[in-house]
PDB file of C-alpha atoms in Angstrom:
ATOM      1  CA  GLN A   1       0.000   0.000   0.000  1.00 89.00           C
ATOM      2  CA  LEU A   2       1.574   3.221  -1.186  1.00 94.00           C
ATOM      3  CA  GLN A   3       1.898   5.921   1.498  1.00 97.00           C
ATOM      4  CA  LEU A   4       2.736   9.614   1.239  1.00 98.00           C
ATOM      5  CA  GLN A   5       4.191  11.561   4.154  1.00 98.00           C
ATOM      6  CA  GLN A   6       4.318  15.333   3.905  1.00 98.00           C
ATOM      7  CA  SER A   7       6.789  17.608   5.654  1.00 97.00           C
ATOM      8  CA  GLY A   8       7.480  21.327   5.694  1.00 96.00           C
ATOM      9  CA  PRO A   9       6.571  24.500   7.551  1.00 96.00           C
ATOM     10  CA  GLY A  10       2.973  25.438   8.209  1.00 94.00           C
ATOM     11  CA  LEU A  11       3.753  29.147   8.446  1.00 97.00           C
ATOM     12  CA  VAL A  12       5.213  31.230   5.616  1.00 98.00           C
ATOM     13  CA  LYS A  13       5.761  34.986   5.492  1.00 98.00           C
ATOM     14  CA  PRO A  14       4.167  37.062   2.713  1.00 97.00           C
ATOM     15  CA  SER A  15       6.356  37.383  -0.391  1.00 97.00           C
ATOM     16  CA  GLU A  16       8.485  34.388   0.657  1.00 98.00           C
ATOM     17  CA  THR A  17       8.604  30.897  -0.819  1.00 98.00           C
ATOM     18  CA  LEU A  18       6.463  28.007   0.395  1.00 98.00           C
ATOM     19  CA  SER A  19       8.379  24.704   0.373  1.00 98.00           C
ATOM     20  CA  LEU A  20       6.881  21.279   1.044  1.00 98.00           C
ATOM     21  CA  THR A  21       8.245  17.763   0.585  1.00 98.00           C
ATOM     22  CA  CYS A  22       6.447  14.452   0.176  1.00 98.00           C
ATOM     23  CA  THR A  23       8.157  11.146   0.960  1.00 98.00           C
ATOM     24  CA  VAL A  24       6.936   8.013  -0.794  1.00 97.00           C
ATOM     25  CA  SER A  25       6.882   4.608   0.871  1.00 96.00           C
ATOM     26  CA  GLY A  26       5.290   1.263   0.096  1.00 95.00           C
ATOM     27  CA  GLY A  27       5.933   1.716  -3.601  1.00 93.00           C
ATOM     28  CA  SER A  28       8.473   3.041  -6.078  1.00 94.00           C
ATOM     29  CA  ILE A  29       8.722   6.692  -7.031  1.00 94.00           C
ATOM     30  CA  THR A  30      10.062   5.468 -10.389  1.00 94.00           C
ATOM     31  CA  SER A  31       6.748   3.760 -11.128  1.00 92.00           C
ATOM     32  CA  SER A  32       5.655   4.266 -14.716  1.00 92.00           C
ATOM     33  CA  SER A  33       2.011   4.437 -13.612  1.00 92.00           C
ATOM     34  CA  TYR A  34       1.940   7.724 -11.752  1.00 95.00           C
ATOM     35  CA  TYR A  35       2.630  11.396 -11.726  1.00 97.00           C
ATOM     36  CA  TRP A  36       3.543  12.828  -8.319  1.00 98.00           C
ATOM     37  CA  GLY A  37       1.423  15.870  -7.682  1.00 98.00           C
ATOM     38  CA  TRP A  38       0.261  18.654  -5.406  1.00 98.00           C
ATOM     39  CA  ILE A  39      -3.313  19.780  -4.790  1.00 98.00           C
ATOM     40  CA  ARG A  40      -4.488  22.527  -2.470  1.00 98.00           C
ATOM     41  CA  GLN A  41      -7.735  23.488  -0.783  1.00 98.00           C
ATOM     42  CA  PRO A  42      -8.333  26.913   0.811  1.00 98.00           C
ATOM     43  CA  PRO A  43     -10.375  26.755   4.022  1.00 97.00           C
ATOM     44  CA  GLY A  44     -14.020  26.126   3.202  1.00 96.00           C
ATOM     45  CA  LYS A  45     -13.359  26.031  -0.544  1.00 97.00           C
ATOM     46  CA  GLY A  46     -12.805  23.528  -3.300  1.00 97.00           C
ATOM     47  CA  LEU A  47      -9.842  21.577  -4.626  1.00 98.00           C
ATOM     48  CA  GLU A  48      -7.265  23.136  -6.932  1.00 98.00           C
ATOM     49  CA  TRP A  49      -4.655  21.129  -8.826  1.00 98.00           C
ATOM     50  CA  ILE A  50      -1.243  22.800  -8.593  1.00 98.00           C
ATOM     51  CA  GLY A  51       0.852  20.536 -10.778  1.00 98.00           C
ATOM     52  CA  CYS A  52       2.758  17.293 -10.961  1.00 98.00           C
ATOM     53  CA  VAL A  53       6.057  15.684 -11.904  1.00 97.00           C
ATOM     54  CA  TYR A  54       6.960  12.370 -13.520  1.00 96.00           C
ATOM     55  CA  HIS A  55       9.881  10.366 -12.182  1.00 95.00           C
ATOM     56  CA  THR A  56      11.956  11.431 -15.201  1.00 94.00           C
ATOM     57  CA  GLY A  57      11.534  15.064 -14.150  1.00 93.00           C
ATOM     58  CA  GLY A  58       8.920  16.118 -16.675  1.00 96.00           C
ATOM     59  CA  THR A  59       6.377  18.536 -15.205  1.00 97.00           C
ATOM     60  CA  TYR A  60       2.819  19.770 -15.732  1.00 97.00           C
ATOM     61  CA  TYR A  61       1.530  22.916 -14.038  1.00 98.00           C
ATOM     62  CA  ASN A  62      -1.740  24.744 -13.501  1.00 97.00           C
ATOM     63  CA  PRO A  63      -1.536  27.697 -15.915  1.00 96.00           C
ATOM     64  CA  SER A  64      -2.759  30.092 -13.216  1.00 96.00           C
ATOM     65  CA  LEU A  65       0.185  29.199 -10.956  1.00 97.00           C
ATOM     66  CA  ARG A  66       2.834  28.287 -13.520  1.00 97.00           C
ATOM     67  CA  SER A  67       4.925  31.436 -13.078  1.00 97.00           C
ATOM     68  CA  ARG A  68       5.368  30.797  -9.330  1.00 98.00           C
ATOM     69  CA  VAL A  69       5.500  26.994  -9.053  1.00 98.00           C
ATOM     70  CA  THR A  70       8.329  24.498  -9.220  1.00 98.00           C
ATOM     71  CA  ILE A  71       7.755  20.791  -8.607  1.00 98.00           C
ATOM     72  CA  SER A  72      10.762  18.494  -8.546  1.00 97.00           C
ATOM     73  CA  VAL A  73      11.580  14.868  -7.822  1.00 97.00           C
ATOM     74  CA  ASP A  74      14.521  13.231  -6.051  1.00 96.00           C
ATOM     75  CA  THR A  75      14.357   9.538  -6.859  1.00 95.00           C
ATOM     76  CA  SER A  76      17.354   8.731  -4.644  1.00 96.00           C
ATOM     77  CA  LYS A  77      15.357   9.883  -1.624  1.00 97.00           C
ATOM     78  CA  SER A  78      11.922   8.766  -2.874  1.00 97.00           C
ATOM     79  CA  GLN A  79      10.760  12.342  -2.459  1.00 97.00           C
ATOM     80  CA  PHE A  80       9.118  15.025  -4.516  1.00 98.00           C
ATOM     81  CA  SER A  81       8.803  18.672  -3.593  1.00 98.00           C
ATOM     82  CA  LEU A  82       6.744  21.806  -4.123  1.00 98.00           C
ATOM     83  CA  GLU A  83       8.000  25.365  -4.168  1.00 98.00           C
ATOM     84  CA  LEU A  84       5.562  28.256  -4.519  1.00 98.00           C
ATOM     85  CA  SER A  85       7.168  31.683  -4.639  1.00 98.00           C
ATOM     86  CA  SER A  86       5.900  35.140  -3.686  1.00 98.00           C
ATOM     87  CA  VAL A  87       3.095  33.822  -1.508  1.00 98.00           C
ATOM     88  CA  THR A  88       0.176  35.984  -0.418  1.00 98.00           C
ATOM     89  CA  ALA A  89      -2.867  35.443   1.772  1.00 97.00           C
ATOM     90  CA  ALA A  90      -4.572  33.912  -1.263  1.00 98.00           C
ATOM     91  CA  ASP A  91      -2.153  30.983  -1.020  1.00 98.00           C
ATOM     92  CA  MET A  92      -3.345  30.001   2.446  1.00 98.00           C
ATOM     93  CA  ALA A  93      -4.695  26.483   2.129  1.00 98.00           C
ATOM     94  CA  MET A  94      -4.417  22.829   3.016  1.00 98.00           C
ATOM     95  CA  TYR A  95      -1.773  21.434   0.682  1.00 98.00           C
ATOM     96  CA  TYR A  96      -1.901  17.757  -0.261  1.00 98.00           C
ATOM     97  CA  CYS A  97       0.661  15.682  -2.069  1.00 98.00           C
ATOM     98  CA  ALA A  98      -0.865  12.918  -4.149  1.00 98.00           C
ATOM     99  CA  THR A  99      -0.331  10.247  -6.768  1.00 97.00           C
ATOM    100  CA  ILE A 100      -2.043  10.942 -10.068  1.00 97.00           C
ATOM    101  CA  GLN A 101      -2.533   8.236 -12.663  1.00 96.00           C
ATOM    102  CA  LEU A 102      -1.214   8.991 -16.131  1.00 95.00           C
ATOM    103  CA  TRP A 103      -3.621  10.970 -18.325  1.00 94.00           C
ATOM    104  CA  PHE A 104      -4.942  12.419 -15.035  1.00 96.00           C
ATOM    105  CA  ARG A 105      -7.329   9.472 -14.842  1.00 96.00           C
ATOM    106  CA  SER A 106      -7.507   9.461 -11.058  1.00 97.00           C
ATOM    107  CA  VAL A 107      -5.911  10.805  -7.896  1.00 98.00           C
ATOM    108  CA  ASP A 108      -5.368   7.578  -6.037  1.00 97.00           C
ATOM    109  CA  TYR A 109      -3.336   8.250  -2.907  1.00 97.00           C
ATOM    110  CA  TRP A 110      -3.190  11.400  -0.804  1.00 98.00           C
ATOM    111  CA  GLY A 111      -0.816  12.693   1.831  1.00 97.00           C
ATOM    112  CA  GLN A 112      -2.077  13.758   5.222  1.00 97.00           C
ATOM    113  CA  GLY A 113      -2.202  17.410   4.239  1.00 97.00           C
ATOM    114  CA  THR A 114      -0.302  20.449   5.507  1.00 98.00           C
ATOM    115  CA  LEU A 115      -2.202  23.571   6.505  1.00 98.00           C
ATOM    116  CA  VAL A 116      -0.144  26.520   5.310  1.00 98.00           C
ATOM    117  CA  THR A 117      -0.769  29.927   6.838  1.00 98.00           C
ATOM    118  CA  VAL A 118       0.659  33.048   5.256  1.00 98.00           C
ATOM    119  CA  SER A 119       1.410  35.633   7.903  1.00 96.00           C
ATOM    120  CA  SER A 120       4.231  37.894   9.048  1.00 95.00           C
TER     121      SER A 120
ATOM    122  CA  GLN G   1      -8.575  27.235 -16.541  1.00 74.00           C
ATOM    123  CA  SER G   2     -12.124  27.591 -15.164  1.00 84.00           C
ATOM    124  CA  ALA G   3     -13.479  25.042 -12.728  1.00 92.00           C
ATOM    125  CA  LEU G   4     -15.985  22.475 -13.876  1.00 97.00           C
ATOM    126  CA  THR G   5     -19.546  23.407 -12.877  1.00 98.00           C
ATOM    127  CA  GLN G   6     -21.289  21.467 -10.104  1.00 98.00           C
ATOM    128  CA  PRO G   7     -24.408  22.300  -8.093  1.00 98.00           C
ATOM    129  CA  ALA G   8     -23.478  23.762  -4.726  1.00 98.00           C
ATOM    130  CA  SER G   9     -25.702  21.361  -2.836  1.00 98.00           C
ATOM    131  CA  VAL G  10     -27.982  18.362  -3.210  1.00 98.00           C
ATOM    132  CA  SER G  11     -30.001  16.442  -0.665  1.00 98.00           C
ATOM    133  CA  GLY G  12     -31.912  13.211  -0.320  1.00 97.00           C
ATOM    134  CA  SER G  13     -33.481  10.918   2.220  1.00 97.00           C
ATOM    135  CA  PRO G  14     -32.016   7.585   3.292  1.00 97.00           C
ATOM    136  CA  GLY G  15     -32.708   4.898   0.709  1.00 97.00           C
ATOM    137  CA  GLN G  16     -33.275   7.368  -2.104  1.00 98.00           C
ATOM    138  CA  SER G  17     -31.030   8.021  -5.113  1.00 98.00           C
ATOM    139  CA  ILE G  18     -29.372  11.303  -5.983  1.00 98.00           C
ATOM    140  CA  THR G  19     -27.398  12.499  -8.973  1.00 98.00           C
ATOM    141  CA  ILE G  20     -24.682  15.160  -9.020  1.00 98.00           C
ATOM    142  CA  SER G  21     -23.872  16.754 -12.356  1.00 98.00           C
ATOM    143  CA  CYS G  22     -20.533  18.129 -13.526  1.00 98.00           C
ATOM    144  CA  THR G  23     -20.442  20.288 -16.649  1.00 98.00           C
ATOM    145  CA  GLY G  24     -17.369  21.161 -18.633  1.00 97.00           C
ATOM    146  CA  THR G  25     -16.452  21.661 -22.267  1.00 97.00           C
ATOM    147  CA  SER G  26     -15.299  19.696 -25.274  1.00 95.00           C
ATOM    148  CA  SER G  27     -11.724  20.420 -24.131  1.00 96.00           C
ATOM    149  CA  ASP G  28     -12.133  18.443 -20.945  1.00 96.00           C
ATOM    150  CA  ILE G  29     -15.133  16.251 -20.076  1.00 97.00           C
ATOM    151  CA  GLY G  30     -16.433  16.062 -23.621  1.00 96.00           C
ATOM    152  CA  GLY G  31     -13.075  15.226 -25.137  1.00 95.00           C
ATOM    153  CA  TYR G  32     -11.860  12.393 -22.929  1.00 96.00           C
ATOM    154  CA  ASN G  33     -13.159   9.500 -20.875  1.00 97.00           C
ATOM    155  CA  TYR G  34     -10.989  10.570 -17.954  1.00 97.00           C
ATOM    156  CA  VAL G  35     -13.544  11.896 -15.478  1.00 98.00           C
ATOM    157  CA  SER G  36     -13.149  11.053 -11.801  1.00 98.00           C
ATOM    158  CA  TRP G  37     -15.189  11.704  -8.667  1.00 98.00           C
ATOM    159  CA  TYR G  38     -14.021  12.245  -5.085  1.00 98.00           C
ATOM    160  CA  GLN G  39     -15.731  12.068  -1.720  1.00 98.00           C
ATOM    161  CA  GLN G  40     -14.439  14.263   1.091  1.00 98.00           C
ATOM    162  CA  HIS G  41     -15.608  14.114   4.679  1.00 98.00           C
ATOM    163  CA  PRO G  42     -14.849  17.083   6.971  1.00 97.00           C
ATOM    164  CA  GLY G  43     -11.222  17.242   8.006  1.00 96.00           C
ATOM    165  CA  LYS G  44     -10.239  14.327   5.767  1.00 97.00           C
ATOM    166  CA  ALA G  45      -8.383  13.962   2.496  1.00 97.00           C
ATOM    167  CA  PRO G  46     -10.539  13.239  -0.557  1.00 98.00           C
ATOM    168  CA  LYS G  47     -11.125   9.643  -1.649  1.00 98.00           C
ATOM    169  CA  VAL G  48     -11.610   8.538  -5.237  1.00 98.00           C
ATOM    170  CA  MET G  49     -15.011   6.950  -5.839  1.00 98.00           C
ATOM    171  CA  ILE G  50     -15.153   6.779  -9.647  1.00 98.00           C
ATOM    172  CA  TYR G  51     -12.507   7.052 -12.377  1.00 98.00           C
ATOM    173  CA  ASP G  52     -12.514   6.715 -16.169  1.00 98.00           C
ATOM    174  CA  VAL G  53     -16.135   7.979 -16.044  1.00 98.00           C
ATOM    175  CA  ILE G  54     -17.639   4.679 -14.917  1.00 98.00           C
ATOM    176  CA  LYS G  55     -15.029   2.573 -13.078  1.00 98.00           C
ATOM    177  CA  ARG G  56     -15.094   1.940  -9.332  1.00 98.00           C
ATOM    178  CA  PRO G  57     -11.858   1.388  -7.417  1.00 97.00           C
ATOM    179  CA  SER G  58     -11.660  -1.756  -5.351  1.00 96.00           C
ATOM    180  CA  GLY G  59     -13.548  -1.337  -2.091  1.00 96.00           C
ATOM    181  CA  VAL G  60     -15.961   1.355  -3.282  1.00 98.00           C
ATOM    182  CA  SER G  61     -19.622   0.439  -2.878  1.00 97.00           C
ATOM    183  CA  ASN G  62     -21.553  -0.420  -6.026  1.00 97.00           C
ATOM    184  CA  ARG G  63     -24.124   2.137  -4.865  1.00 98.00           C
ATOM    185  CA  PHE G  64     -21.845   4.673  -6.545  1.00 98.00           C
ATOM    186  CA  SER G  65     -21.972   4.896 -10.325  1.00 98.00           C
ATOM    187  CA  GLY G  66     -20.797   7.334 -12.976  1.00 98.00           C
ATOM    188  CA  SER G  67     -21.848   8.309 -16.463  1.00 98.00           C
ATOM    189  CA  LYS G  68     -21.186  10.923 -19.127  1.00 98.00           C
ATOM    190  CA  SER G  69     -23.124  12.563 -21.925  1.00 97.00           C
ATOM    191  CA  ASP G  70     -21.426  15.096 -24.160  1.00 97.00           C
ATOM    192  CA  ASN G  71     -19.809  17.709 -21.882  1.00 97.00           C
ATOM    193  CA  THR G  72     -21.590  16.650 -18.689  1.00 98.00           C
ATOM    194  CA  ALA G  73     -20.609  13.892 -16.303  1.00 98.00           C
ATOM    195  CA  SER G  74     -22.796  12.582 -13.502  1.00 98.00           C
ATOM    196  CA  LEU G  75     -22.346  10.731 -10.235  1.00 98.00           C
ATOM    197  CA  THR G  76     -25.310   8.749  -8.958  1.00 98.00           C
ATOM    198  CA  ILE G  77     -25.560   7.410  -5.422  1.00 98.00           C
ATOM    199  CA  SER G  78     -28.319   4.904  -4.873  1.00 98.00           C
ATOM    200  CA  GLY G  79     -29.688   3.677  -1.546  1.00 98.00           C
ATOM    201  CA  LEU G  80     -28.487   6.798   0.249  1.00 98.00           C
ATOM    202  CA  GLN G  81     -26.952   6.216   3.654  1.00 98.00           C
ATOM    203  CA  ALA G  82     -26.064   8.660   6.409  1.00 98.00           C
ATOM    204  CA  GLU G  83     -22.362   7.976   5.836  1.00 98.00           C
ATOM    205  CA  ASP G  84     -22.677   9.307   2.267  1.00 98.00           C
ATOM    206  CA  GLU G  85     -23.099  12.845   3.631  1.00 98.00           C
ATOM    207  CA  ALA G  86     -19.954  14.606   2.407  1.00 98.00           C
ATOM    208  CA  ASP G  87     -18.591  16.955  -0.219  1.00 98.00           C
ATOM    209  CA  TYR G  88     -18.189  15.537  -3.724  1.00 98.00           C
ATOM    210  CA  TYR G  89     -15.825  16.787  -6.421  1.00 98.00           C
ATOM    211  CA  CYS G  90     -15.532  15.869 -10.071  1.00 98.00           C
ATOM    212  CA  ALA G  91     -12.300  16.175 -12.030  1.00 98.00           C
ATOM    213  CA  SER G  92     -11.212  15.793 -15.625  1.00 98.00           C
ATOM    214  CA  HIS G  93      -8.180  15.602 -17.844  1.00 97.00           C
ATOM    215  CA  THR G  94      -7.946  18.599 -20.181  1.00 96.00           C
ATOM    216  CA  SER G  95      -6.594  19.099 -23.674  1.00 95.00           C
ATOM    217  CA  SER G  96      -3.828  21.245 -22.155  1.00 94.00           C
ATOM    218  CA  SER G  97      -2.538  18.219 -20.223  1.00 95.00           C
ATOM    219  CA  THR G  98      -3.776  19.527 -16.912  1.00 96.00           C
ATOM    220  CA  LEU G  99      -6.219  18.357 -14.266  1.00 97.00           C
ATOM    221  CA  ILE G 100      -9.281  20.446 -13.503  1.00 98.00           C
ATOM    222  CA  PHE G 101     -11.679  20.045 -10.582  1.00 98.00           C
ATOM    223  CA  GLY G 102     -15.297  20.993 -10.153  1.00 98.00           C
ATOM    224  CA  GLY G 103     -16.297  23.502  -7.501  1.00 97.00           C
ATOM    225  CA  GLY G 104     -17.724  20.788  -5.255  1.00 98.00           C
ATOM    226  CA  THR G 105     -21.193  19.689  -4.156  1.00 98.00           C
ATOM    227  CA  LYS G 106     -22.325  19.311  -0.563  1.00 98.00           C
ATOM    228  CA  LEU G 107     -24.546  16.256  -0.145  1.00 98.00           C
ATOM    229  CA  THR G 108     -26.949  16.329   2.778  1.00 98.00           C
ATOM    230  CA  VAL G 109     -28.731  13.153   3.853  1.00 98.00           C
ATOM    231  CA  LEU G 110     -31.995  14.290   5.387  1.00 95.00           C
TER     232      LEU G 110
END
């Protein structure tokens, strides 16, 4: 059973960079079946796909966030990471890492979530 | 990319059936058979209930079913139970190689 464990700070200052990491266990991050992705959910609101990375390093991003987002993978550590630059209050949300089947067929496994607050 | 369109809320009594619609465009729902549905209880991560429009993951009750017609997908829950009360989200692959979610529907079991 694949498991995703998130880590990273829950508090980020305005204009700084949000950084989160997701560690994969119970399966291989080099699997050809999945993208490794990030999804967020502002309090009381809906889900928003941020982007994802394949184990080869290829990436797909939400066009509305593309200019501020970097998602990367470190296969040696079985980890993938999210960086979101120049954060504002609008970026406050629960951030989930997740496995996404190719062709975006399904989001199968989810991390536990990290509530990120943007405040000085 | 604009979110797929879902009703904000639906309700039904135990034992009844309800259907949640999800409307997109020919660039997402209408163009691909890659629609999925997620159930989210308060304070929990979402759980996939339907993928590839009609397929159920192992362990998901057969009371949940999916369908699609043109640019609109639907999730039907039959034999409503109290435990089905949750938020439901649709999602679709897009022609831009992205994933787009619906705005979410709150299901109330009366």
